[in-house]
Amino acid sequence: MHDVVVVGAGPAGSRYARRAAERGLDVLVFEQGTVGEPLACSGHVSTDIWAYTGESARDELFQNEISGARFHTGGPGSADHPFYKDEVISNVIDRVGLDRHLADLAREAGADVREDHTVVGVSEERDGVTVTVRGPDGVETHQAKLVAGCDGPKSRVRRELDLPEPDELLHGVLGFTDEVDHGDFVDVHLTVPKFFAWRIPRGEAGVEYGLAVPPGDDARGRFEEFCAGYGVEPDHRCSGLIPIGPSRRVTGHRSFLVGDAAAQTKPFTGGGILYGMTAADHAAREIAPDDPGTLGDYERAWRADLRSEIRLGHAVRAGYSVPKPLQKMGMRAFEGEIGVHMDRPTTLFSREQLKALLSRS
C-alpha cells in the first residue's frame, strides 16, 4: 500500500509529491497525459517562483523580466495608468517547461511519476483509498492510505468523493504570436465583465494575449475582438477554466485537494501557481498518512497562510466592476511607483507601499 496517491502532476501536485517523498513517504503520481500539456495557463509569475525550482531552472525557463503594468479602462490604444517598481517585479517563463521541471524534481526526490495514466475512479474506505487508473497496459487498481487531488479545476478526485465545488469557474482564453517584444510592462484592460484582458511580452518567445470571463459570456468572441484591437492574429491558442474561491472544506476522510482543485488561486488574477505550491508545502508538513486526523491540520495551516490574501484579492477584483469614472479616479490616485507584491495583496498596506505613496507628495 502506498502512503499517498497524487492525482495530477501540475505545479501543486509535483511540489507536494517532491516534498512528501523527501520526508520518506511512498508517493505515486498519475498524470493523464504528458506533463505540462496541453498548455492552459499563463507563464507570468512573481520572481518567488525560483524558490520552488532547481538551480538550473532560471537558465532553462526564463523568457522576460517585468517591472510594471499599464492599466487601461478601454481597449488597445486607450489611455493608460502605469504602476511600476524600480526593480524586477515578475518574470515570464516557459510554462510547459515549468511543469516538466517540477515533475522531474519530484522524481529525483523518489516519487513515482507516471504519465499517460487517467484516474477513472476514487473511493475512500475506513483504512485507505482505492484509485482506479486507465493506463497504457489497461485498467489498474492501486491502494493507498491517502489520495491527493491535484487535478485541476474539474478535479476528478473532488467529484468522485463529493467534496464541495469552488465558488466560481471562469473561462480563460490564451493566444500567442511570434512578435519579439522585450518590453518590461504588461498591459491590463478592464474591459471584460468581472475580470480583465491582458497582453504580456515574452521576449524572443513572442507575445501572450488573454482574457477570462464568467460562465455564459462569449469568451471566444471577446478574445477575437481584443486581438483585433491590437491588430494581431494569434497562431496558437488554448483555453481552460480558472477556479475562484475555495470552498469551506478541501479535505475528506482520507483525501485532500491542493492547487486549482481546491481553488487556491488569486481572485484578482486567477493565477494559482504560487498559492498552490504554498498549500502543497503545508500539506507535506502537516499531513501524516497514518493519522487522517492531520488533514484538519492542513486545512488550518493553508487557510491561516492564504486567507487574508484571498479575501483582499476578492476586494481588489470587485474594483474591476465599478463604474469607469471611479476606476479612473482610483488608478490616478495610486498610479506611479508602488511597493506591492504581485502575489500578496496585503502588501497594499505595507511599509514599502506607504513609502511609495509618500514619495509622490
GROMACS .gro file of N, CA, C and O in nm, residues 52-103:
model
  208
   52TYR      N    1   1.114   2.769  -0.562
   52TYR     CA    2   1.050   2.638  -0.569
   52TYR      C    3   1.113   2.547  -0.674
   52TYR      O    4   1.067   2.435  -0.695
   53THR      N    5   1.214   2.596  -0.742
   53THR     CA    6   1.273   2.521  -0.853
   53THR      C    7   1.416   2.480  -0.821
   53THR      O    8   1.473   2.516  -0.720
   54GLY      N    9   1.475   2.404  -0.914
   54GLY     CA   10   1.613   2.366  -0.901
   54GLY      C   11   1.707   2.476  -0.946
   54GLY      O   12   1.663   2.578  -1.002
   55GLU      N   13   1.835   2.457  -0.926
   55GLU     CA   14   1.934   2.561  -0.952
   55GLU      C   15   1.941   2.601  -1.099
   55GLU      O   16   1.967   2.717  -1.131
   56SER      N   17   1.917   2.509  -1.190
   56SER     CA   18   1.932   2.539  -1.333
   56SER      C   19   1.803   2.592  -1.396
   56SER      O   20   1.800   2.625  -1.515
   57ALA      N   21   1.697   2.602  -1.317
   57ALA     CA   22   1.566   2.632  -1.374
   57ALA      C   23   1.562   2.765  -1.447
   57ALA      O   24   1.504   2.776  -1.555
   58ARG      N   25   1.620   2.869  -1.387
   58ARG     CA   26   1.609   3.001  -1.449
   58ARG      C   27   1.673   3.002  -1.588
   58ARG      O   28   1.618   3.061  -1.682
   59ASP      N   29   1.787   2.938  -1.602
   59ASP     CA   30   1.853   2.933  -1.733
   59ASP      C   31   1.766   2.861  -1.835
   59ASP      O   32   1.767   2.895  -1.954
   60GLU      N   33   1.689   2.763  -1.791
   60GLU     CA   34   1.610   2.682  -1.882
   60GLU      C   35   1.474   2.744  -1.915
   60GLU      O   36   1.424   2.728  -2.026
   61LEU      N   37   1.414   2.814  -1.819
   61LEU     CA   38   1.274   2.854  -1.831
   61LEU      C   39   1.251   3.003  -1.855
   61LEU      O   40   1.146   3.041  -1.904
   62PHE      N   41   1.346   3.087  -1.818
   62PHE     CA   42   1.328   3.232  -1.823
   62PHE      C   43   1.305   3.283  -1.966
   62PHE      O   44   1.373   3.242  -2.060
   63GLN      N   45   1.209   3.378  -1.980
   63GLN     CA   46   1.182   3.441  -2.110
   63GLN      C   47   1.192   3.593  -2.106
   63GLN      O   48   1.242   3.654  -2.199
   64ASN      N   49   1.142   3.657  -1.997
   64ASN     CA   50   1.144   3.803  -1.994
   64ASN      C   51   1.127   3.853  -1.852
   64ASN      O   52   1.077   3.780  -1.765
   65GLU      N   53   1.170   3.979  -1.828
   65GLU     CA   54   1.154   4.044  -1.698
   65GLU      C   55   1.048   4.153  -1.707
   65GLU      O   56   1.043   4.228  -1.806
   66ILE      N   57   0.966   4.163  -1.603
   66ILE     CA   58   0.860   4.262  -1.598
   66ILE      C   59   0.879   4.351  -1.475
   66ILE      O   60   0.905   4.301  -1.364
   67SER      N   61   0.866   4.483  -1.494
   67SER     CA   62   0.881   4.575  -1.381
   67SER      C   63   0.756   4.659  -1.357
   67SER      O   64   0.753   4.740  -1.265
   68GLY      N   65   0.651   4.643  -1.440
   68GLY     CA   66   0.532   4.722  -1.417
   68GLY      C   67   0.416   4.679  -1.504
   68GLY      O   68   0.426   4.586  -1.586
   69ALA      N   69   0.303   4.747  -1.486
   69ALA     CA   70   0.183   4.719  -1.563
   69ALA      C   71   0.114   4.849  -1.600
   69ALA      O   72   0.112   4.945  -1.522
   70ARG      N   73   0.059   4.851  -1.720
   70ARG     CA   74  -0.023   4.963  -1.765
   70ARG      C   75  -0.170   4.919  -1.761
   70ARG      O   76  -0.209   4.824  -1.829
   71PHE      N   77  -0.249   4.988  -1.678
   71PHE     CA   78  -0.391   4.955  -1.667
   71PHE      C   79  -0.472   5.047  -1.759
   71PHE      O   80  -0.452   5.169  -1.760
   72HIS      N   81  -0.565   4.987  -1.831
   72HIS     CA   82  -0.650   5.060  -1.925
   72HIS      C   83  -0.796   5.036  -1.888
   72HIS      O   84  -0.835   4.923  -1.859
   73THR      N   85  -0.878   5.140  -1.895
   73THR     CA   86  -1.022   5.122  -1.880
   73THR      C   87  -1.089   5.104  -2.016
   73THR      O   88  -1.208   5.074  -2.023
   74GLY      N   89  -1.012   5.120  -2.122
   74GLY     CA   90  -1.060   5.097  -2.258
   74GLY      C   91  -0.978   4.990  -2.326
   74GLY      O   92  -0.897   4.921  -2.264
   75GLY      N   93  -0.996   4.975  -2.456
   75GLY     CA   94  -0.926   4.872  -2.532
   75GLY      C   95  -0.786   4.914  -2.572
   75GLY      O   96  -0.732   5.014  -2.524
   76PRO      N   97  -0.724   4.839  -2.663
   76PRO     CA   98  -0.590   4.872  -2.711
   76PRO      C   99  -0.582   5.014  -2.764
   76PRO      O  100  -0.671   5.060  -2.836
   77GLY      N  101  -0.478   5.085  -2.726
   77GLY     CA  102  -0.460   5.223  -2.769
   77GLY      C  103  -0.523   5.325  -2.678
   77GLY      O  104  -0.503   5.446  -2.696
   78SER      N  105  -0.599   5.281  -2.577
   78SER     CA  106  -0.663   5.375  -2.485
   78SER      C  107  -0.561   5.428  -2.385
   78SER      O  108  -0.452   5.374  -2.369
   79ALA      N  109  -0.599   5.535  -2.315
   79ALA     CA  110  -0.511   5.593  -2.213
   79ALA      C  111  -0.480   5.489  -2.107
   79ALA      O  112  -0.561   5.400  -2.078
   80ASP      N  113  -0.362   5.500  -2.049
   80ASP     CA  114  -0.322   5.400  -1.950
   80ASP      C  115  -0.279   5.465  -1.820
   80ASP      O  116  -0.248   5.585  -1.815
   81HIS      N  117  -0.276   5.384  -1.717
   81HIS     CA  118  -0.231   5.425  -1.584
   81HIS      C  119  -0.119   5.330  -1.543
   81HIS      O  120  -0.145   5.213  -1.513
   82PRO      N  121   0.006   5.377  -1.542
   82PRO     CA  122   0.119   5.287  -1.514
   82PRO      C  123   0.143   5.266  -1.365
   82PRO      O  124   0.133   5.359  -1.284
   83PHE      N  125   0.175   5.143  -1.330
   83PHE     CA  126   0.218   5.107  -1.195
   83PHE      C  127   0.349   5.031  -1.211
   83PHE      O  128   0.357   4.940  -1.294
   84TYR      N  129   0.450   5.065  -1.132
   84TYR     CA  130   0.581   5.006  -1.156
   84TYR      C  131   0.668   5.009  -1.031
   84TYR      O  132   0.638   5.074  -0.931
   85LYS      N  133   0.779   4.934  -1.040
   85LYS     CA  134   0.886   4.937  -0.940
   85LYS      C  135   1.017   4.965  -1.010
   85LYS      O  136   1.030   4.939  -1.132
   86ASP      N  137   1.114   5.015  -0.937
   86ASP     CA  138   1.247   5.034  -0.993
   86ASP      C  139   1.328   4.905  -0.978
   86ASP      O  140   1.448   4.909  -0.945
   87GLU      N  141   1.263   4.795  -0.995
   87GLU     CA  142   1.326   4.663  -0.986
   87GLU      C  143   1.235   4.566  -1.059
   87GLU      O  144   1.122   4.598  -1.096
   88VAL      N  145   1.284   4.446  -1.080
   88VAL     CA  146   1.203   4.345  -1.147
   88VAL      C  147   1.095   4.295  -1.052
   88VAL      O  148   1.123   4.258  -0.938
   89ILE      N  149   0.971   4.300  -1.098
   89ILE     CA  150   0.857   4.253  -1.018
   89ILE      C  151   0.827   4.107  -1.045
   89ILE      O  152   0.797   4.029  -0.955
   90SER      N  153   0.837   4.068  -1.172
   90SER     CA  154   0.793   3.935  -1.211
   90SER      C  155   0.872   3.888  -1.332
   90SER      O  156   0.944   3.966  -1.395
   91ASN      N  157   0.857   3.762  -1.362
   91ASN     CA  158   0.921   3.703  -1.479
   91ASN      C  159   0.816   3.636  -1.567
   91ASN      O  160   0.711   3.593  -1.518
   92VAL      N  161   0.847   3.629  -1.694
   92VAL     CA  162   0.769   3.547  -1.786
   92VAL      C  163   0.852   3.423  -1.815
   92VAL      O  164   0.972   3.433  -1.844
   93ILE      N  165   0.788   3.308  -1.804
   93ILE     CA  166   0.863   3.182  -1.814
   93ILE      C  167   0.795   3.085  -1.912
   93ILE      O  168   0.682   3.105  -1.954
   94ASP      N  169   0.869   2.980  -1.946
   94ASP     CA  170   0.817   2.869  -2.025
   94ASP      C  171   0.727   2.788  -1.933
   94ASP      O  172   0.775   2.712  -1.848
   95ARG      N  173   0.596   2.802  -1.951
   95ARG     CA  174   0.501   2.741  -1.859
   95ARG      C  175   0.499   2.588  -1.870
   95ARG      O  176   0.489   2.518  -1.768
   96VAL      N  177   0.508   2.535  -1.990
   96VAL     CA  178   0.513   2.390  -2.008
   96VAL      C  179   0.642   2.337  -1.947
   96VAL      O  180   0.643   2.234  -1.877
   97GLY      N  181   0.752   2.408  -1.971
   97GLY     CA  182   0.880   2.365  -1.914
   97GLY      C  183   0.879   2.365  -1.763
   97GLY      O  184   0.943   2.281  -1.699
   98LEU      N  185   0.808   2.461  -1.702
   98LEU     CA  186   0.799   2.463  -1.556
   98LEU      C  187   0.736   2.335  -1.502
   98LEU      O  188   0.789   2.275  -1.408
   99ASP      N  189   0.625   2.293  -1.560
   99ASP     CA  190   0.559   2.170  -1.514
   99ASP      C  191   0.655   2.051  -1.523
   99ASP      O  192   0.663   1.969  -1.432
  100ARG      N  193   0.725   2.042  -1.634
  100ARG     CA  194   0.816   1.928  -1.653
  100ARG      C  195   0.933   1.933  -1.555
  100ARG      O  196   0.975   1.831  -1.501
  101HIS      N  197   0.982   2.053  -1.530
  101HIS     CA  198   1.092   2.070  -1.436
  101HIS      C  199   1.049   2.026  -1.296
  101HIS      O  200   1.122   1.953  -1.227
  102LEU      N  201   0.931   2.070  -1.253
  102LEU     CA  202   0.884   2.036  -1.118
  102LEU      C  203   0.855   1.886  -1.105
  102LEU      O  204   0.880   1.826  -1.000
  103ALA      N  205   0.804   1.826  -1.213
  103ALA     CA  206   0.781   1.681  -1.211
  103ALA      C  207   0.914   1.605  -1.202
  103ALA      O  208   0.924   1.503  -1.130
   0.00000   0.00000   0.00000
